[in-house]
PDB file of C-alpha atoms in Angstrom:
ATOM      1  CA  UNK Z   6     -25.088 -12.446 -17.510  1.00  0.00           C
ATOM      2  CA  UNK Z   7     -21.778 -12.989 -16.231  1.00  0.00           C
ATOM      3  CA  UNK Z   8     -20.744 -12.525 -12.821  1.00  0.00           C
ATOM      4  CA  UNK Z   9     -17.966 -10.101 -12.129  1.00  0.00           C
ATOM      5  CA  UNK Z  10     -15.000 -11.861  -9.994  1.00  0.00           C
ATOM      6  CA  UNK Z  11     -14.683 -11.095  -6.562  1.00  0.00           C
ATOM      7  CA  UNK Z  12     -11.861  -8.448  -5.548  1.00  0.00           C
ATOM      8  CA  UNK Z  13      -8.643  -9.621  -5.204  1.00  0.00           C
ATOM      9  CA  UNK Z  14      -7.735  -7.029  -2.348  1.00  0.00           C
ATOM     10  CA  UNK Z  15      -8.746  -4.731  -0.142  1.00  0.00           C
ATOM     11  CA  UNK Z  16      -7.509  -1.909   2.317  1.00  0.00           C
ATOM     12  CA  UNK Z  17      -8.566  -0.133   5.670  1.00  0.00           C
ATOM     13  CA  UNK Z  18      -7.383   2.864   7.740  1.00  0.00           C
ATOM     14  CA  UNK Z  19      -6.564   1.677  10.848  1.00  0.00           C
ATOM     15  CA  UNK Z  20      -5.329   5.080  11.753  1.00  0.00           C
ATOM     16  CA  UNK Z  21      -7.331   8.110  13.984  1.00  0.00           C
ATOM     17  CA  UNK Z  22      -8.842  11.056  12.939  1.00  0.00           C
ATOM     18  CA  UNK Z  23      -5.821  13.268  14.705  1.00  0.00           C
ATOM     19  CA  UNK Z  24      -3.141  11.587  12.064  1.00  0.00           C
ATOM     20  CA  UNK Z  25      -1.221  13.646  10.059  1.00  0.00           C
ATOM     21  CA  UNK Z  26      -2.543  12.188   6.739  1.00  0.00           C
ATOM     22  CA  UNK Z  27      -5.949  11.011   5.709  1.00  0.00           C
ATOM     23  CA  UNK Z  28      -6.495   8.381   3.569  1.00  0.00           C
ATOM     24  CA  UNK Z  29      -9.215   9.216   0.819  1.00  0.00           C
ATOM     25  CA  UNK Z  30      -9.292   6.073  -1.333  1.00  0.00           C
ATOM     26  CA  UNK Z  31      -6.050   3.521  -2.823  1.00  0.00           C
ATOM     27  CA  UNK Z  32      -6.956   1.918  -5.812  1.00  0.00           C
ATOM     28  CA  UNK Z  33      -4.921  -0.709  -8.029  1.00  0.00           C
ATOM     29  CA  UNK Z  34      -4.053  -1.909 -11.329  1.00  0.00           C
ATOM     30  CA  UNK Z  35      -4.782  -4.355 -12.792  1.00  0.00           C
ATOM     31  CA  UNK Z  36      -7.204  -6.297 -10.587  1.00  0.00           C
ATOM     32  CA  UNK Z  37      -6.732  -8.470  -9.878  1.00  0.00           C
ATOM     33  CA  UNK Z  38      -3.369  -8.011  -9.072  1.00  0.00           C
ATOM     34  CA  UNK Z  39      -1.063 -10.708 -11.463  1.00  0.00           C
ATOM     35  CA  UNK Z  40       2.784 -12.146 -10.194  1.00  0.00           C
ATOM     36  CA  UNK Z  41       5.045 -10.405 -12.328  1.00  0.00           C
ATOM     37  CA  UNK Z  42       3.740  -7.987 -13.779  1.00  0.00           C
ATOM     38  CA  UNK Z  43       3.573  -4.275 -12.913  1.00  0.00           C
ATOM     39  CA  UNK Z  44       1.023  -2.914 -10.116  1.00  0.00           C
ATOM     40  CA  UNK Z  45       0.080   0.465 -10.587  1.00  0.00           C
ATOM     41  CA  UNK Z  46      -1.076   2.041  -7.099  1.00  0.00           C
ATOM     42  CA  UNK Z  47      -3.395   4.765  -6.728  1.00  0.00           C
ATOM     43  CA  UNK Z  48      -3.468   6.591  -3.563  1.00  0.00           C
ATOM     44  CA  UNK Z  49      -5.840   9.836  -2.558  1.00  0.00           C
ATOM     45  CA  UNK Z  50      -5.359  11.804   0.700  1.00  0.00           C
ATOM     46  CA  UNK Z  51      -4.767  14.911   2.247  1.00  0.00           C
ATOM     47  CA  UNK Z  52      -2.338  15.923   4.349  1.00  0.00           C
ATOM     48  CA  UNK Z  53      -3.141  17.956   7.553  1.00  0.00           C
ATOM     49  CA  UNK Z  54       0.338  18.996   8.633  1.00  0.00           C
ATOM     50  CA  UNK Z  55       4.029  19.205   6.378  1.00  0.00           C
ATOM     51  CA  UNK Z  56       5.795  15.778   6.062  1.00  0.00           C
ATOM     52  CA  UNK Z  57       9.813  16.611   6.494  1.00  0.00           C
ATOM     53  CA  UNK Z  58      12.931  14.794   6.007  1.00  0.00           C
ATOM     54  CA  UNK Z  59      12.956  12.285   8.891  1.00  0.00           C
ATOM     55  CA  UNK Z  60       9.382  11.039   8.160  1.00  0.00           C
ATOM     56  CA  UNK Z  61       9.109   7.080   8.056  1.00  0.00           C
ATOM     57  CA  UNK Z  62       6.989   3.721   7.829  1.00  0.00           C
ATOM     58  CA  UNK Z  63       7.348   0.671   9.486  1.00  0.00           C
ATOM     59  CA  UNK Z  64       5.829  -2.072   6.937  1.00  0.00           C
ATOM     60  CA  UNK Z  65       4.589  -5.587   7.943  1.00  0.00           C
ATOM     61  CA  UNK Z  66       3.761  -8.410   5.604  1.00  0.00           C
ATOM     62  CA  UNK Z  67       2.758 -11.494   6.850  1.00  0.00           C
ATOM     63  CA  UNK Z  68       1.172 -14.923   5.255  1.00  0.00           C
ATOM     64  CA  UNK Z  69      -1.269 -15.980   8.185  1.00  0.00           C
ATOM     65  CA  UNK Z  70       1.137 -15.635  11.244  1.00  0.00           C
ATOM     66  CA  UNK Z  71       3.948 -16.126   9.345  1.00  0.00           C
ATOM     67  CA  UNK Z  72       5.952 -12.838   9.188  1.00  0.00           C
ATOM     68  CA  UNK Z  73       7.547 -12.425   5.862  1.00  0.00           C
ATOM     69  CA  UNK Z  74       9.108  -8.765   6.173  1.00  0.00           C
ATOM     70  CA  UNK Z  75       9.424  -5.780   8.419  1.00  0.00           C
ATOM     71  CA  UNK Z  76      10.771  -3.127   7.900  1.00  0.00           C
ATOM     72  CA  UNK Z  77      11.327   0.809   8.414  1.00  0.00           C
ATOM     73  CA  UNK Z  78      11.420   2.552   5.054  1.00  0.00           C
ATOM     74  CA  UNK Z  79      12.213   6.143   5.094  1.00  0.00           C
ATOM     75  CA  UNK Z  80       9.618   8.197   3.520  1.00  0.00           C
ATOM     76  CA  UNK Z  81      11.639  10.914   2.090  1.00  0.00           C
ATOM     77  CA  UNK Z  82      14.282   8.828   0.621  1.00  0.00           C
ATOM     78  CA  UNK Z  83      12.317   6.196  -0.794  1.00  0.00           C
ATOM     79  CA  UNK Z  84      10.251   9.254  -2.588  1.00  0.00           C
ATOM     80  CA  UNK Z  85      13.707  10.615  -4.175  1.00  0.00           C
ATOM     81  CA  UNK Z  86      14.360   7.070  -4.993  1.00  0.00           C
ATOM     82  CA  UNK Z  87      11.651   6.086  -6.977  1.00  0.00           C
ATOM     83  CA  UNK Z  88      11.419   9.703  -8.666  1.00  0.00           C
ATOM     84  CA  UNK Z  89       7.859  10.273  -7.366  1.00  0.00           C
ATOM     85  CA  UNK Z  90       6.060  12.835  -8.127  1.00  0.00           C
ATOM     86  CA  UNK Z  91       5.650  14.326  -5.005  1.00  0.00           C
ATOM     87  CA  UNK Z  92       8.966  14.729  -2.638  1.00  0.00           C
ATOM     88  CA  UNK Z  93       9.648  16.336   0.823  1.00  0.00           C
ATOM     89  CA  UNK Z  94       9.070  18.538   2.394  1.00  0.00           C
ATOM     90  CA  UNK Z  95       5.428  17.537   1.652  1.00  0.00           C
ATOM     91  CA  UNK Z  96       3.265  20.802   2.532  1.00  0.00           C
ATOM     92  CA  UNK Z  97      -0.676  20.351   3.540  1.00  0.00           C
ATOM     93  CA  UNK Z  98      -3.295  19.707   1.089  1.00  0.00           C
ATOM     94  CA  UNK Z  99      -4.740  17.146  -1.071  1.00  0.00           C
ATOM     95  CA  UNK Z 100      -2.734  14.575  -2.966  1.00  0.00           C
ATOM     96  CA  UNK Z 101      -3.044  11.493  -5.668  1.00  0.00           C
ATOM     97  CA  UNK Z 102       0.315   9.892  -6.103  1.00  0.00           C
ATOM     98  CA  UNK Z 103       0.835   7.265  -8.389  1.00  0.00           C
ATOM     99  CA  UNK Z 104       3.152   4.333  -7.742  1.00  0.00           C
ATOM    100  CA  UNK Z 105       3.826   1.081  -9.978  1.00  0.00           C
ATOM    101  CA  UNK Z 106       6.023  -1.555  -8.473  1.00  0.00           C
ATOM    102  CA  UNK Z 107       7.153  -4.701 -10.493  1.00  0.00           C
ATOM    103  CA  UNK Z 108       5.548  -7.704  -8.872  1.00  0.00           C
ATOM    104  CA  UNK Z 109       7.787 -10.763  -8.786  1.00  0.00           C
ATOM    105  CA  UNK Z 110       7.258 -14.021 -10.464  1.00  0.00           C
ATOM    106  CA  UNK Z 111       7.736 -15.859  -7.506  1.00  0.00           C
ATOM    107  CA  UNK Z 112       4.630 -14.746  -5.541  1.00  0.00           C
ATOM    108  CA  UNK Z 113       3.061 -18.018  -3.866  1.00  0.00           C
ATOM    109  CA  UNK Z 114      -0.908 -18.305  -3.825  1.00  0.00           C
ATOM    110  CA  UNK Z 115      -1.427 -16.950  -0.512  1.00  0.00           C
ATOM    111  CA  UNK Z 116      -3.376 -14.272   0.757  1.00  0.00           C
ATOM    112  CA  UNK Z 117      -0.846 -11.490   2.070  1.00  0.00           C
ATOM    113  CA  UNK Z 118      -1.822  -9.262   4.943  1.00  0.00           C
ATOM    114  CA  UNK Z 119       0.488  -5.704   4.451  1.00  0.00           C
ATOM    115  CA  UNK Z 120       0.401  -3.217   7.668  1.00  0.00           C
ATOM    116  CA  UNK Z 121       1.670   0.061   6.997  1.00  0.00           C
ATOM    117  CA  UNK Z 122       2.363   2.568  10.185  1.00  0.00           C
ATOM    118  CA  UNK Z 123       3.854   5.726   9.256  1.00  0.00           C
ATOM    119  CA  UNK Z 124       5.217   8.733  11.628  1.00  0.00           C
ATOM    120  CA  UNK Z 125       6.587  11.682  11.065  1.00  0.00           C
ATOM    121  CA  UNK Z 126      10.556  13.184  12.237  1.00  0.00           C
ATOM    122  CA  UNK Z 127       8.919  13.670  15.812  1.00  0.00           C
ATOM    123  CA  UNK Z 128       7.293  10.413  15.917  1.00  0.00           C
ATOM    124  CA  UNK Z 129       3.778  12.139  15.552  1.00  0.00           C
ATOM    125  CA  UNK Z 130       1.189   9.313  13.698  1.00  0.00           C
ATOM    126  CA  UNK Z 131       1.141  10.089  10.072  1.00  0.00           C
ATOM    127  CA  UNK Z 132      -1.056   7.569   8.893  1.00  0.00           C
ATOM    128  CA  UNK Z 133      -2.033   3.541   8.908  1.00  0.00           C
ATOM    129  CA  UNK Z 134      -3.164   1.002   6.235  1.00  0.00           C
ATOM    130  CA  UNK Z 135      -4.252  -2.368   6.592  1.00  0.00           C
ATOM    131  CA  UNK Z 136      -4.223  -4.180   3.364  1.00  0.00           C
ATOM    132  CA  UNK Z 137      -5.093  -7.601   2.069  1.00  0.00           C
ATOM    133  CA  UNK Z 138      -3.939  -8.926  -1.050  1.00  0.00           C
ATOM    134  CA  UNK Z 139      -5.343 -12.405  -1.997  1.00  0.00           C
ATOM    135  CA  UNK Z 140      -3.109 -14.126  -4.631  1.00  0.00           C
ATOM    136  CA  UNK Z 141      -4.873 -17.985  -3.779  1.00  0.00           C
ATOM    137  CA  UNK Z 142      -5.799 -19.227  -6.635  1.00  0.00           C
ATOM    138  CA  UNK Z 143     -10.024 -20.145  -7.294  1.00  0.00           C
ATOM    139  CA  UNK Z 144     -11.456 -23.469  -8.285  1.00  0.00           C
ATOM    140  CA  UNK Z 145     -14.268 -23.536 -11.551  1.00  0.00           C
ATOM    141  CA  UNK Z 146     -11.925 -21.525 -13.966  1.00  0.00           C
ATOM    142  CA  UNK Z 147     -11.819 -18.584 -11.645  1.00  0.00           C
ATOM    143  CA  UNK Z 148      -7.689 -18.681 -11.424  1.00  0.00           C
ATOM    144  CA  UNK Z 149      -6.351 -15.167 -11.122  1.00  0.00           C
ATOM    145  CA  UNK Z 150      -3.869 -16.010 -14.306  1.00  0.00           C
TER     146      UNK Z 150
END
């Protein structure tokens, strides 16, 4: 019998239980993820209190130590942007969104450590992911493409 590969990723809340959004389960596609090709993202939570215009993320990627970007995305825009299903004002309840961004090409095999913080217009803690996406490729035929 074959042995299924490992995961290529994985995610945690590093949030607390008095943020604004809970974070049920993320889930992507494929898997493992593959440099340039689409990534569809799956993400289930609920939100505890309405998200307005004003709410943001600050986003940190690194390689190791090595920071590769940071930046503040605004929530609401970004939403409006990418025609997403669900735009602000974001009222409470429980959500699945659905999100596919195109990878690039250019991806090096590294393992990529993304660290989400978002907040909403009165700088209240809406939520916080850690996630880990390992693009390294394995020895023994195990490559990810």
């Amino acid at each position: 019998m074959p042995l299924d590969p490992p995961k290529r990723w994985s995610w945690t809340d590093c949030g607390s239980p008095d943020d604004l959004i809970e974070v049920q389960s993320l889930e992507i596609s494929p898997e493992p993820p593959k440099p340039g090709q689409p990534l569809e993202i799956t993400a289930k939570g609920i939100v505890k209190q309405t998200l307005e215009e004003g709410t943001y993320a600050d986003v940190l990627v690194k390689i190791g130590l090595i920071k590769l970007l940071s930046k503040r995305f605004d929530v609401c825009e970004e939403a409006r942007n990418a025609n997403a299903t669900i735009q602000c004002p974001v009222e409470p309840g429980e959500y699945t969104v659905v999100q596919t961004v195109d990878l690039p090409k250019e991806i090096p095999p590294a393992k990529f450590n993304v660290h989400v913080n978002a907040y909403n217009a009165d700088d209240a803690s809406a939520v916080c992911v850690n996630v880990l996406v390992d693009f390294t490729l394995h020895p023994r035929g195990l490559g990810l493409w």
